[in-house]
Short mmCIF file of the C-alpha atoms (twelve columns), coordinates in Angstrom:
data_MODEL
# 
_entry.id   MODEL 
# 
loop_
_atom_site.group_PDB 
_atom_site.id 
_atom_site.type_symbol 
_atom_site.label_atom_id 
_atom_site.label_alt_id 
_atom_site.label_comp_id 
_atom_site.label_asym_id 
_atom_site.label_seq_id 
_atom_site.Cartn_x 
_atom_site.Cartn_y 
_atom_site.Cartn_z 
_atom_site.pdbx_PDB_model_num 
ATOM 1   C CA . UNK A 1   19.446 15.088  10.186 1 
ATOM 2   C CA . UNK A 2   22.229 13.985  7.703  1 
ATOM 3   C CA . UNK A 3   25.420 15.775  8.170  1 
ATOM 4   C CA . UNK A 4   27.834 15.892  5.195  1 
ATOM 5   C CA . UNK A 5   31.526 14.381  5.558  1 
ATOM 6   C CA . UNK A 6   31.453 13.630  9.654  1 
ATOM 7   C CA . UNK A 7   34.829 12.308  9.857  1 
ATOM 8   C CA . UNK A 8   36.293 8.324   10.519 1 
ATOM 9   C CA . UNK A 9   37.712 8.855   14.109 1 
ATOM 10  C CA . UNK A 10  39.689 6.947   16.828 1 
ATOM 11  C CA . UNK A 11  36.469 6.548   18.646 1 
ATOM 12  C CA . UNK A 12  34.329 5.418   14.987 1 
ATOM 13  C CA . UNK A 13  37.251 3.407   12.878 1 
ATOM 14  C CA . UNK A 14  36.291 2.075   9.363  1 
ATOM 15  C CA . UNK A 15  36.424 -1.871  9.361  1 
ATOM 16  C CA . UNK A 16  38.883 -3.059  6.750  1 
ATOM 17  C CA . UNK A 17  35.833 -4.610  4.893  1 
ATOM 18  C CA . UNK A 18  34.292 -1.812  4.672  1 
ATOM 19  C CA . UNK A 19  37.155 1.217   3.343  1 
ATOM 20  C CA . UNK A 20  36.722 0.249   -0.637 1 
ATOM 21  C CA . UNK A 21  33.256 0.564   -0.548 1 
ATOM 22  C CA . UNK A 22  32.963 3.769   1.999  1 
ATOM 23  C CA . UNK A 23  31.510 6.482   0.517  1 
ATOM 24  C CA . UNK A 24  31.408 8.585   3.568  1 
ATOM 25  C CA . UNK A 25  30.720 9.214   6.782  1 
ATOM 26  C CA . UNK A 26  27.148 10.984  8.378  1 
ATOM 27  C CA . UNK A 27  25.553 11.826  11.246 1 
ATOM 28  C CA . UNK A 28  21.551 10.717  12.372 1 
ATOM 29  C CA . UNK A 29  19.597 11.100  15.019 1 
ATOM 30  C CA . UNK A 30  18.092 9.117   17.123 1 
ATOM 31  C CA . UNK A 31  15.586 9.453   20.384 1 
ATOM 32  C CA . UNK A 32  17.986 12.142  20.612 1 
ATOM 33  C CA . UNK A 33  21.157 10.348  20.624 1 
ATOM 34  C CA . UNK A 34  23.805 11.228  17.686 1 
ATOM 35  C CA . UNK A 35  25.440 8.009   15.738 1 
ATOM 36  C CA . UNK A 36  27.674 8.508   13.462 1 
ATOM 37  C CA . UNK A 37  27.058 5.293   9.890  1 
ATOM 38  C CA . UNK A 38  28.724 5.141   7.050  1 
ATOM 39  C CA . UNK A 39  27.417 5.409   3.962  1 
ATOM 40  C CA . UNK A 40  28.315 2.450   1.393  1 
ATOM 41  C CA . UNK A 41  28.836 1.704   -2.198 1 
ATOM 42  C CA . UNK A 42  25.928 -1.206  -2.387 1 
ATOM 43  C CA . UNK A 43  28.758 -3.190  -4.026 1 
ATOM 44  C CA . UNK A 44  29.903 -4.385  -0.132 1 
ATOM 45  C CA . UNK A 45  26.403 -6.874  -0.332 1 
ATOM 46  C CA . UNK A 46  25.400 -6.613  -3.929 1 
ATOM 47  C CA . UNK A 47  22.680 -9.391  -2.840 1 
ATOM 48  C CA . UNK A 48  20.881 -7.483  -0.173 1 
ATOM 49  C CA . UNK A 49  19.203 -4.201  -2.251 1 
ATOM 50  C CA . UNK A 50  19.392 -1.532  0.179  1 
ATOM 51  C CA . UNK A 51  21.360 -2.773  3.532  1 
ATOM 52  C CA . UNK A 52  21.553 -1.099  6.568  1 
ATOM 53  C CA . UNK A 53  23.554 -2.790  9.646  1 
ATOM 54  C CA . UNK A 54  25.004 -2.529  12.988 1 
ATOM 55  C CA . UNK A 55  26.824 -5.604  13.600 1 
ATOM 56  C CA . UNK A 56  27.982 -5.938  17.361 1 
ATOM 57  C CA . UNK A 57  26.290 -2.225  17.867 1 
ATOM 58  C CA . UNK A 58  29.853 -1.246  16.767 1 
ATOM 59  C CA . UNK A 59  29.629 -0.124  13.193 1 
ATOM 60  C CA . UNK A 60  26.533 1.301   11.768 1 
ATOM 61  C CA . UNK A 61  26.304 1.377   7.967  1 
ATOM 62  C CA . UNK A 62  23.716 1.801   5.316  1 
ATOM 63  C CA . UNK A 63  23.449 1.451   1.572  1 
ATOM 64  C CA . UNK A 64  23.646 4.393   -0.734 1 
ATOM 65  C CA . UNK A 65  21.122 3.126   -2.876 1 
ATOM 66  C CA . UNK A 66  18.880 3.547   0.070  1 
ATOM 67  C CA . UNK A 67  17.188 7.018   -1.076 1 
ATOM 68  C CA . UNK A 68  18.202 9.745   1.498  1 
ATOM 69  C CA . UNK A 69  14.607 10.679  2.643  1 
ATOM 70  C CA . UNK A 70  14.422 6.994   3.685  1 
ATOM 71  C CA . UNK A 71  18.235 6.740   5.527  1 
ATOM 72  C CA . UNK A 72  17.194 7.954   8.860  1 
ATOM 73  C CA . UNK A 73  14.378 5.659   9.492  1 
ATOM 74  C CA . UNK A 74  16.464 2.889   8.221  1 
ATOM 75  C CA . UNK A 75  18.820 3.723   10.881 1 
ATOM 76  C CA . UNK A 76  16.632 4.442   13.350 1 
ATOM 77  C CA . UNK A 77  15.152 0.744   13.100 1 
ATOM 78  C CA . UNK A 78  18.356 -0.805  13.442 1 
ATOM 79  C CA . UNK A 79  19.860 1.311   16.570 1 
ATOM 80  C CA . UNK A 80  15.871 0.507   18.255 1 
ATOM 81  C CA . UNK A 81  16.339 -3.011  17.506 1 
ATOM 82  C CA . UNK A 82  19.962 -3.423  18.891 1 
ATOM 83  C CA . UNK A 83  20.092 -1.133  21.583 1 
ATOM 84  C CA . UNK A 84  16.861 -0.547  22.837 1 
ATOM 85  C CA . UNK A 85  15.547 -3.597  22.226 1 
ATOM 86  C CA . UNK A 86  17.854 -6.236  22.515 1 
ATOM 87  C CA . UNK A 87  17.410 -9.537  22.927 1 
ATOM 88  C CA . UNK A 88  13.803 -9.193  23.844 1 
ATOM 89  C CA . UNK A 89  11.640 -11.398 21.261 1 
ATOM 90  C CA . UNK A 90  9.770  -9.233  19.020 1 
ATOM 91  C CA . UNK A 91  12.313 -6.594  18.810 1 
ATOM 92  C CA . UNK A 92  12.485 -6.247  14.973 1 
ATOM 93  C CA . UNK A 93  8.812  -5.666  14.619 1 
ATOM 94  C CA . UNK A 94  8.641  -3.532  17.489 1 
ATOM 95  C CA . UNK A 95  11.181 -1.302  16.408 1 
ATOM 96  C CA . UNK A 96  9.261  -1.167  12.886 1 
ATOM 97  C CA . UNK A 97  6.649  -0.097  14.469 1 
ATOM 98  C CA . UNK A 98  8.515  2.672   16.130 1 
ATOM 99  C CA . UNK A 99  9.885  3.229   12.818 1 
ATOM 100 C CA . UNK A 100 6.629  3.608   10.699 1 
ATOM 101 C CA . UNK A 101 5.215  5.743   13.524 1 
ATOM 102 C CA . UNK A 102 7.479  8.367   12.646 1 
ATOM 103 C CA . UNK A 103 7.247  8.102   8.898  1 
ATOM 104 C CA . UNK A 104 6.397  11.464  7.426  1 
ATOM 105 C CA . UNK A 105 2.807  11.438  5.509  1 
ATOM 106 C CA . UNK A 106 4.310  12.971  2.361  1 
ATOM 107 C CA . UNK A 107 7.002  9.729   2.206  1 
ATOM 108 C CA . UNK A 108 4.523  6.822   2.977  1 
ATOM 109 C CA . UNK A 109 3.058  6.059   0.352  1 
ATOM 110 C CA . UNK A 110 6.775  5.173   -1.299 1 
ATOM 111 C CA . UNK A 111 8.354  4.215   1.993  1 
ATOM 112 C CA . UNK A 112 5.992  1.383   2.931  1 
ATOM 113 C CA . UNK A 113 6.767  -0.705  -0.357 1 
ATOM 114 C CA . UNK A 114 10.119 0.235   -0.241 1 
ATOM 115 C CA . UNK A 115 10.951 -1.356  3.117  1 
ATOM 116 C CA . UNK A 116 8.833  -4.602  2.830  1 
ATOM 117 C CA . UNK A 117 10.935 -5.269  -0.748 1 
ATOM 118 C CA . UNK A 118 14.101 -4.801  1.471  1 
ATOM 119 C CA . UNK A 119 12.348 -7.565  3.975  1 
ATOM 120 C CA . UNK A 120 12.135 -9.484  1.213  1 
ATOM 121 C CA . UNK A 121 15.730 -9.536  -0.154 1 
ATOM 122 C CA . UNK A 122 16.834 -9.921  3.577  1 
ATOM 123 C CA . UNK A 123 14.472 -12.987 4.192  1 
ATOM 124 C CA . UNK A 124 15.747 -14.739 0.561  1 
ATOM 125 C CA . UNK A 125 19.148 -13.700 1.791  1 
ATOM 126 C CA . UNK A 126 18.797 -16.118 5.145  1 
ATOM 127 C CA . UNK A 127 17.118 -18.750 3.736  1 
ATOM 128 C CA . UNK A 128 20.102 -19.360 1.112  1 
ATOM 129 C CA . UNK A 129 22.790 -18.252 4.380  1 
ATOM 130 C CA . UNK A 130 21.546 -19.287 7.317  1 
ATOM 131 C CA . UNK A 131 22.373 -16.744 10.133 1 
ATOM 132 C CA . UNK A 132 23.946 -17.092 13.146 1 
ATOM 133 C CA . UNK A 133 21.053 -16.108 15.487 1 
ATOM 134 C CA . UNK A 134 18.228 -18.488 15.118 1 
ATOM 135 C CA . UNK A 135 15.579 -16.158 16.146 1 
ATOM 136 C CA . UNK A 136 16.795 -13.841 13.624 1 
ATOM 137 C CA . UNK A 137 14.618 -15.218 10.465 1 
ATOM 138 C CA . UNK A 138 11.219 -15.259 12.638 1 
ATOM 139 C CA . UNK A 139 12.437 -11.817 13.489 1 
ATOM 140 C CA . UNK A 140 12.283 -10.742 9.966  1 
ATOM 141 C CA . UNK A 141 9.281  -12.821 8.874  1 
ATOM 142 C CA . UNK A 142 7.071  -10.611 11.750 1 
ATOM 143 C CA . UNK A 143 7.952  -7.036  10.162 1 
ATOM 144 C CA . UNK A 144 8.021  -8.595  6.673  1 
ATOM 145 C CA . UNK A 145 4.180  -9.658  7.318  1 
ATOM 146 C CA . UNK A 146 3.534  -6.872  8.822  1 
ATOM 147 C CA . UNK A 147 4.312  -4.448  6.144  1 
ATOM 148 C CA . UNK A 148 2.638  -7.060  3.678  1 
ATOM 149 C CA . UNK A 149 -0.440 -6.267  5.219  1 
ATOM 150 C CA . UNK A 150 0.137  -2.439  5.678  1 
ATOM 151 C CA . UNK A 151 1.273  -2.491  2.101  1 
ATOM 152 C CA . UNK A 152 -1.970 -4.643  0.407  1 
ATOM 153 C CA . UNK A 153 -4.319 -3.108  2.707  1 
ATOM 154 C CA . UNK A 154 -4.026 0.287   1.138  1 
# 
């Protein structure tokens, strides 16, 4: 689903932000629309282990410490959330719900803990910067609680 080296282009610039930390650009899939992210040095948010973002549904990015089995749901959540979802209450938990419901068997057991750390880091990230979108941290508290329970239930 990840293709190697899809270029920057007129139509997907690099934010000046972002260019020292890109590694490169990719390709991913989703509901069977292409997006093209860029991959980043997790030096651009050293406090958040593992980002992923979309900001404005303009530039899609994700960490490169995020392991590559993992990128594409990452991705996929994000896209869901701000495109599909948008703006309806809920959305972050529904679109981890989409998101775990296409989790390959042979990845859960690793994935599951995985993303409910990154919940974690996200939610002590807001609480010491306060976001702009007030809905945003009860957003995050839903899937975080969610995958709490997924994750001690086992």
């Amino acid at each position: 689903m990840e293709k190697n080296g899809a270029p920057a282009t007129p139509d997907y610039p690099i934010p000046k932000w972002a260019q020292p930390f890109l590694i490169k650009t990719s390709v991913v899939l989703v509901d069977g629309k292409r997006y093209v992210y860029a991959i980043l040095r997790q030096e651009a948010e050293p406090a958040i282990p593992g980002f992923v973002g979309w900001p404005d549904c303009t530039f899609l990015f994700i960490s490169d410490k995020v392991p590559v089995r993992f990128r594409r749901h990452f991705l996929a959540h994000e896209v869901r959330e701000r495109d599909k979802l948008a703006g309806q209450p809920g959305r972050c938990l529904a679109a981890l719900q989409l998101e775990l419901a296409g989790i390959p068997a042979e990845i859960r057991e690793a994935y599951l803990p995985y993303r409910l750390a990154f919940f974690g880091a996200l939610l002590l990230y807001y609480r010491q910067k306060p976001p702009d979108d007030p809905t945003l941290v009860a957003e995050l508290t839903a899937s975080y609680e969610h995958l709490k329970k997924l994750v001690m239930g086992r």
